[in-house]
Amino acid sequence: MKVPPAGEEEAQFRALLRHEGLRMTPERSVILSEIFKIEGHFQPDDLLVRFRTNGVRISRATIYRTLDLLVSCGLVRRETFAGDAHYERAHHVEGHAHHDHLVCTSCGAIFEFYNSEIERLQEVVCREFDFELQGHSHQISGLCADCRRRAAVV
Amino acid sequence: MKVPPAGEEEAQFRALLRHEGLRMTPERSVILSEIFKIEGHFQPDDLLVRFRTNGVRISRATIYRTLDLLVSCGLVRRETFAGDAHYERAHHVEGHAHHDHLVCTSCGAIFEFYNSEIERLQEVVCREFDFELQGHSHQISGLCADCRRRAAVV
DNA sequence: ATTGCTATTGAGACGCAGTCTAGATTAGGA
DNA sequence: TCCTAATCTAGACTGCGTCTCAATAGCAAT
């Protein structure tokens, strides 16, 4: 399989793989670069479809395995919306590595937010329960600005 | 099918069904009373198993449909943890109809919390995005007190 | 460049949660 | 009691994700 052009992220991925004694393969490279072409969220089968339509043959299993790797490397983030796994390249909101999501129940649009006060209060909650915070999942659902306007017209 | 003893919740359910032009059936009654025997969270197939072991025959489809009804009636709440649907009878933490969850990543224990400040800040976030808040899902994952202790020993 | 060890891959079987279907049954108003 | 729409069941089906295992191919050492 032809090896696609490498980017900065690929160098990072390669370094992390080596550190773990794992290998870089054309498939992993293709998957990584495809992901970094996508703005916003995607689901594993979105990648499958993209590859199929481009004539690239990479199996579902490999996609899932590679996504797991990228998540544990921190290059990609996984999010679960109403039982559906979504992924997104890890990037930043206002300089924060972490963010949470607003999900529009009408059109499915996803917005990112970060609120340091909420983050802090979660730590307070954990202290109350003698709980060691490892992570969290926080989604606010409702109507986005566009859908509110649309609903107001009707 | 034999009709089980009715409780206060059944009266409420019955009233809501009537209001919607729907019918009370023995199956719905059995499912409701079984749910109200359960403390904490359960999954749809937990009910299936309970019924099977008690010799009660109610199909999976009926369980799912009835759970949907109970959720839309507000008697039961649905929550998604890591892609798995969990249900719980709607009840209150410190007088609040709503609460969120701490999930232990080691033993799976689930704790409930309510933090009015976090609730308020969510409204602030929505205002920033011109977003109409309908609901939210907020789970904090980590190690519960017991598992922390257990980990400390080892 | 070659070799050898072993990580990785692909295709499809599999598992599980949840939905759908079609025919049989039944709640509940007239 | 009768009638009819709502409901039930069993099981087929769907979709997402995981697993298997023989074949392939990185990559470190030679």
Coordinates of C-alpha atoms (C1' of nucleotides) in Angstrom, one line a residue:
Chain A
M1 CA 0.0 0.0 0.0
K2 CA 1.2 3.5 -0.9
V3 CA 2.3 5.6 2.0
P4 CA 0.6 9.0 2.2
P5 CA 2.5 12.2 3.0
A6 CA 3.4 12.5 6.6
G7 CA 2.4 15.4 8.8
E8 CA 3.3 16.7 12.1
E9 CA 0.8 14.6 13.9
E10 CA 2.1 11.5 12.1
A11 CA 5.5 12.2 13.6
Q12 CA 3.9 12.4 17.0
F13 CA 1.9 9.2 16.5
R14 CA 5.0 7.5 15.2
A15 CA 7.0 8.5 18.3
L16 CA 4.3 7.3 20.6
L17 CA 4.0 4.0 18.8
R18 CA 7.7 3.4 19.0
H19 CA 7.6 4.3 22.7
E20 CA 5.1 1.5 23.2
G21 CA 7.0 -1.0 21.0
L22 CA 4.3 -0.8 18.3
R23 CA 4.6 -0.3 14.6
M24 CA 3.7 2.3 12.1
T25 CA 1.8 0.9 9.2
P26 CA 0.3 2.4 6.0
E27 CA -3.2 1.8 7.3
R28 CA -2.5 3.7 10.5
S29 CA -1.0 6.5 8.6
V30 CA -3.9 6.7 6.2
I31 CA -6.4 6.7 9.0
L32 CA -4.6 9.4 10.9
S33 CA -4.4 11.7 8.0
E34 CA -8.0 11.1 7.1
I35 CA -9.0 12.0 10.6
F36 CA -7.1 15.2 10.4
K37 CA -8.9 16.2 7.3
I38 CA -12.2 16.1 9.2
E39 CA -13.5 19.2 11.0
G40 CA -15.7 18.3 13.9
H41 CA -17.0 15.0 15.0
F42 CA -17.2 11.7 13.1
Q43 CA -18.1 8.1 13.7
P44 CA -16.0 5.1 12.9
D45 CA -18.2 4.1 9.9
D46 CA -17.8 7.6 8.5
L47 CA -14.2 6.7 8.0
L48 CA -15.1 3.3 6.4
V49 CA -17.4 5.1 4.0
R50 CA -14.8 7.7 3.1
F51 CA -12.3 5.0 2.4
R52 CA -14.7 2.9 0.4
T53 CA -15.6 5.8 -1.8
N54 CA -11.9 6.6 -2.3
G55 CA -11.1 3.1 -3.2
V56 CA -9.0 2.6 -0.1
R57 CA -9.6 -0.7 1.5
I58 CA -9.1 -0.8 5.3
S59 CA -11.2 -3.1 7.4
R60 CA -13.5 -2.1 10.1
A61 CA -11.5 -3.9 12.7
T62 CA -8.4 -1.9 11.8
I63 CA -10.3 1.4 12.0
Y64 CA -11.6 0.6 15.5
R65 CA -8.2 -0.6 16.7
T66 CA -6.4 2.5 15.3
L67 CA -9.0 4.8 16.9
D68 CA -8.3 3.1 20.3
L69 CA -4.6 3.7 19.8
L70 CA -5.1 7.3 18.9
V71 CA -7.4 7.9 21.9
S72 CA -4.8 6.4 24.3
C73 CA -2.1 8.5 22.6
G74 CA -4.3 11.6 23.2
L75 CA -4.4 12.6 19.6
V76 CA -8.1 11.8 19.3
R77 CA -10.9 12.1 21.8
R78 CA -13.9 9.9 22.1
E79 CA -17.3 11.1 23.2
T80 CA -20.6 9.2 23.6
F81 CA -23.7 11.0 22.6
A82 CA -26.9 9.1 23.5
G83 CA -25.2 5.8 23.1
D84 CA -23.4 6.6 19.9
A85 CA -19.6 6.8 19.9
H86 CA -18.2 9.9 18.2
Y87 CA -14.6 10.9 17.8
E88 CA -12.9 14.2 17.2
R89 CA -9.3 15.2 16.8
A90 CA -8.0 16.5 20.1
H91 CA -7.8 20.3 20.0
H92 CA -8.4 23.2 22.2
V93 CA -11.1 25.6 23.3
E94 CA -9.6 28.8 24.6
G95 CA -6.4 27.1 25.2
H96 CA -7.9 24.2 27.2
A97 CA -7.1 20.7 26.3
H98 CA -10.5 19.7 27.5
H99 CA -14.0 20.8 26.6
D100 CA -17.6 19.6 26.9
H101 CA -20.5 19.7 24.4
L102 CA -23.8 21.3 23.7
V103 CA -25.9 19.0 21.4
C104 CA -28.9 20.3 19.5
T105 CA -31.7 17.9 19.8
S106 CA -33.3 19.2 16.6
C107 CA -30.5 19.4 14.0
G108 CA -27.7 17.5 15.8
A109 CA -25.3 20.3 15.7
I110 CA -22.5 20.1 18.3
F111 CA -20.9 23.0 20.0
E112 CA -18.0 23.0 22.4
F113 CA -17.8 24.8 25.7
Y114 CA -15.4 25.1 28.6
N115 CA -16.3 26.4 32.0
S116 CA -13.5 26.4 34.5
E117 CA -16.0 27.0 37.4
I118 CA -17.9 23.8 36.5
E119 CA -14.6 21.9 36.3
R120 CA -13.7 23.2 39.8
L121 CA -17.1 22.3 41.2
Q122 CA -16.7 18.7 39.9
E123 CA -13.6 18.4 42.1
V124 CA -15.6 19.7 45.0
V125 CA -18.3 17.0 44.4
C126 CA -15.6 14.3 44.2
R127 CA -14.1 15.4 47.5
E128 CA -17.5 15.2 49.1
F129 CA -17.8 11.5 48.0
D130 CA -14.2 10.7 48.7
F131 CA -14.0 9.9 45.0
E132 CA -10.9 10.1 42.9
L133 CA -11.8 12.0 39.7
Q134 CA -10.5 10.4 36.6
G135 CA -12.7 12.1 34.0
H136 CA -16.1 13.2 33.1
S137 CA -18.7 13.3 30.4
H138 CA -20.9 16.4 30.3
Q139 CA -23.4 17.1 27.6
I140 CA -26.1 19.8 27.5
S141 CA -28.9 19.1 25.2
G142 CA -31.4 21.6 23.8
L143 CA -32.1 23.8 20.8
C144 CA -29.3 25.7 19.0
A145 CA -29.8 29.3 18.0
D146 CA -30.7 28.5 14.4
C147 CA -33.3 25.9 15.4
R148 CA -34.8 28.3 17.9
R149 CA -35.2 30.9 15.2
R150 CA -36.7 28.4 12.9
A151 CA -39.1 27.2 15.5
A152 CA -40.1 30.8 16.3
V153 CA -41.0 31.5 12.7
V154 CA -43.3 28.4 12.6
Chain B
M1 CA -52.4 -13.2 33.3
K2 CA -52.8 -12.6 37.0
V3 CA -52.9 -8.9 38.0
P4 CA -50.4 -8.0 40.8
P5 CA -51.3 -5.7 43.7
A6 CA -51.5 -2.1 42.7
G7 CA -49.5 0.6 44.3
E8 CA -49.6 4.3 44.4
E9 CA -47.4 4.5 41.4
E10 CA -49.7 2.2 39.5
A11 CA -52.6 4.6 40.1
Q12 CA -50.4 7.4 38.7
F13 CA -49.4 5.3 35.7
R14 CA -53.0 4.3 35.1
A15 CA -54.1 7.9 35.2
L16 CA -51.4 9.0 32.7
L17 CA -52.2 6.1 30.4
R18 CA -55.9 7.0 30.4
H19 CA -55.0 10.6 29.7
E20 CA -53.2 9.5 26.6
G21 CA -55.9 7.1 25.5
L22 CA -53.7 4.1 26.3
R23 CA -54.5 1.0 28.1
M24 CA -53.4 -0.6 31.4
T25 CA -52.4 -4.2 30.9
P26 CA -51.2 -6.9 33.3
E27 CA -47.8 -6.7 31.6
R28 CA -47.4 -3.0 32.2
S29 CA -48.6 -3.4 35.8
V30 CA -46.1 -6.2 36.4
I31 CA -43.2 -4.3 34.9
L32 CA -44.0 -1.2 36.9
S33 CA -44.2 -3.0 40.2
E34 CA -41.0 -4.9 39.4
I35 CA -39.2 -1.7 38.7
F36 CA -40.3 -0.2 42.0
K37 CA -38.8 -3.2 43.8
I38 CA -35.4 -2.3 42.4
E39 CA -33.2 0.0 44.3
G40 CA -30.8 1.8 42.1
H41 CA -30.1 1.4 38.4
F42 CA -31.0 -1.5 36.1
Q43 CA -30.9 -2.3 32.5
P44 CA -33.8 -3.6 30.4
D45 CA -32.5 -7.1 30.3
D46 CA -32.2 -7.2 34.1
L47 CA -36.0 -7.1 34.0
L48 CA -36.1 -9.9 31.4
V49 CA -33.9 -12.1 33.6
R50 CA -35.9 -11.4 36.7
F51 CA -39.1 -12.3 34.9
R52 CA -37.6 -15.4 33.4
T53 CA -36.4 -16.7 36.8
N54 CA -39.8 -15.9 38.4
G55 CA -41.6 -17.8 35.6
V56 CA -43.2 -14.6 34.4
R57 CA -43.2 -14.4 30.6
I58 CA -43.0 -10.9 29.2
S59 CA -41.2 -10.3 25.9
R60 CA -38.3 -8.0 25.5
A61 CA -40.3 -5.8 23.1
T62 CA -42.9 -5.2 25.7
I63 CA -40.3 -4.3 28.3
Y64 CA -38.7 -1.7 26.0
R65 CA -42.0 -0.2 25.0
T66 CA -43.2 0.0 28.6
L67 CA -39.9 1.6 29.7
D68 CA -40.4 4.2 27.0
L69 CA -43.9 4.9 28.3
L70 CA -42.7 5.2 31.9
V71 CA -39.9 7.6 30.9
S72 CA -42.3 9.8 29.0
C73 CA -44.6 9.7 32.0
G74 CA -41.8 10.8 34.2
L75 CA -42.0 7.8 36.6
V76 CA -38.7 6.4 35.4
R77 CA -35.5 8.1 34.2
R78 CA -33.1 6.9 31.6
E79 CA -29.4 7.4 31.7
T80 CA -26.6 6.4 29.4
F81 CA -23.4 5.2 30.9
A82 CA -20.6 4.6 28.3
G83 CA -23.1 3.6 25.7
D84 CA -25.3 1.4 27.9
A85 CA -28.8 2.4 28.7
H86 CA -29.6 2.3 32.4
Y87 CA -32.9 3.1 34.0
E88 CA -33.9 4.1 37.5
R89 CA -37.1 5.0 39.2
A90 CA -37.5 8.8 39.3
H91 CA -36.8 9.9 42.8
H92 CA -35.0 12.7 44.6
V93 CA -31.7 13.7 46.0
E94 CA -32.1 16.3 48.8
G95 CA -35.5 17.2 47.5
H96 CA -34.3 17.8 43.9
A97 CA -36.1 16.0 41.1
H98 CA -32.9 15.9 39.1
H99 CA -29.5 14.5 39.9
D100 CA -26.3 13.5 38.2
H101 CA -24.0 10.5 38.6
L102 CA -20.5 9.5 39.8
V103 CA -19.5 6.2 38.2
C104 CA -16.7 4.1 39.6
T105 CA -14.5 2.8 36.8
S106 CA -13.3 -0.1 38.9
C107 CA -16.3 -1.6 40.5
G108 CA -19.1 0.1 38.6
A109 CA -20.8 1.5 41.6
I110 CA -23.0 4.5 40.9
F111 CA -23.5 7.5 43.2
E112 CA -25.9 10.4 42.8
F113 CA -25.1 14.0 43.3
Y114 CA -26.8 17.3 42.9
N115 CA -25.0 20.6 42.7
S116 CA -27.1 23.7 42.3
E117 CA -24.1 25.8 41.3
I118 CA -23.3 23.5 38.4
E119 CA -26.9 23.6 37.4
R120 CA -26.9 27.3 37.4
L121 CA -23.6 27.5 35.4
Q122 CA -25.1 25.3 32.7
E123 CA -27.8 28.0 32.2
V124 CA -25.0 30.6 31.9
V125 CA -23.3 28.5 29.3
C126 CA -26.5 28.1 27.3
R127 CA -27.1 31.8 27.4
E128 CA -23.6 32.4 25.9
F129 CA -24.4 30.1 23.0
D130 CA -28.0 31.4 22.6
F131 CA -29.0 27.8 23.3
E132 CA -32.3 26.7 24.8
L133 CA -31.5 24.2 27.5
Q134 CA -33.7 21.1 27.5
G135 CA -31.6 18.7 29.6
H136 CA -28.2 17.4 30.2
S137 CA -26.2 14.4 31.0
H138 CA -23.3 14.7 33.4
Q139 CA -21.3 11.8 34.6
I140 CA -18.1 12.0 36.6
S141 CA -15.9 8.9 36.4
G142 CA -13.2 7.8 38.8
L143 CA -12.5 5.6 41.8
C144 CA -15.0 5.3 44.6
A145 CA -13.8 5.4 48.2
D146 CA -13.9 1.6 48.6
C147 CA -11.8 1.0 45.5
R148 CA -9.3 3.7 46.5
R149 CA -8.8 2.0 49.8
R150 CA -8.5 -1.4 48.1
A151 CA -5.9 0.1 45.6
A152 CA -4.0 1.7 48.5
V153 CA -3.6 -1.7 50.2
V154 CA -2.1 -3.3 47.1
Chain C
dA1 C1' 20.0 -6.6 1.6
dT2 C1' 18.5 -10.5 4.4
dT3 C1' 16.6 -12.7 8.3
dG4 C1' 13.5 -13.6 12.1
dC5 C1' 10.4 -12.3 15.5
dT6 C1' 6.1 -10.8 16.2
dA7 C1' 2.8 -6.9 15.6
dT8 C1' -0.7 -6.1 12.4
dT9 C1' -4.1 -6.9 8.9
dG10 C1' -8.6 -8.4 6.6
dA11 C1' -12.8 -11.0 6.1
dG12 C1' -16.2 -12.7 8.2
dA13 C1' -18.2 -14.9 12.3
dC14 C1' -19.9 -13.5 16.4
dG15 C1' -22.3 -11.0 20.4
dC16 C1' -25.3 -7.9 22.2
dA17 C1' -28.7 -4.2 22.6
dG18 C1' -32.5 -2.7 20.7
dT19 C1' -36.2 -2.5 16.8
dC20 C1' -39.6 -4.4 13.8
dT21 C1' -43.1 -7.6 12.1
dA22 C1' -47.1 -10.3 11.7
dG23 C1' -50.4 -12.9 13.6
dA24 C1' -52.9 -13.9 18.1
dT25 C1' -54.9 -11.9 22.1
dT26 C1' -57.3 -8.6 25.0
dA27 C1' -58.8 -4.1 27.4
dG28 C1' -62.5 -1.5 27.9
dG29 C1' -66.2 1.5 26.0
dA30 C1' -70.9 0.9 23.8
Chain D
dT1 C1' -71.7 -9.3 25.9
dC2 C1' -69.7 -7.5 21.6
dC3 C1' -66.4 -5.2 18.9
dT4 C1' -62.3 -3.1 17.6
dA5 C1' -58.2 -0.8 18.2
dA6 C1' -54.5 -1.4 21.2
dT7 C1' -51.4 -4.6 22.8
dC8 C1' -49.0 -8.9 23.2
dT9 C1' -45.4 -12.5 21.9
dA10 C1' -41.7 -14.9 19.4
dG11 C1' -38.4 -14.4 16.7
dA12 C1' -36.2 -12.3 12.7
dC13 C1' -33.6 -8.4 11.9
dT14 C1' -30.4 -4.2 12.2
dG15 C1' -26.3 -1.8 13.6
dC16 C1' -22.3 -1.2 16.2
dG17 C1' -18.5 -3.2 17.9
dT18 C1' -15.3 -7.3 19.0
dC19 C1' -13.0 -11.5 18.1
dT20 C1' -10.5 -15.1 15.4
dC21 C1' -6.9 -16.7 12.9
dA22 C1' -4.3 -17.4 8.8
dA23 C1' -1.6 -14.4 5.9
dT24 C1' 1.2 -10.3 5.7
dA25 C1' 4.8 -7.1 6.7
dG26 C1' 7.5 -3.6 10.2
dC27 C1' 11.8 -3.1 11.9
dA28 C1' 15.9 -4.3 14.7
dA29 C1' 19.8 -7.0 14.2
dT30 C1' 22.9 -9.1 11.3

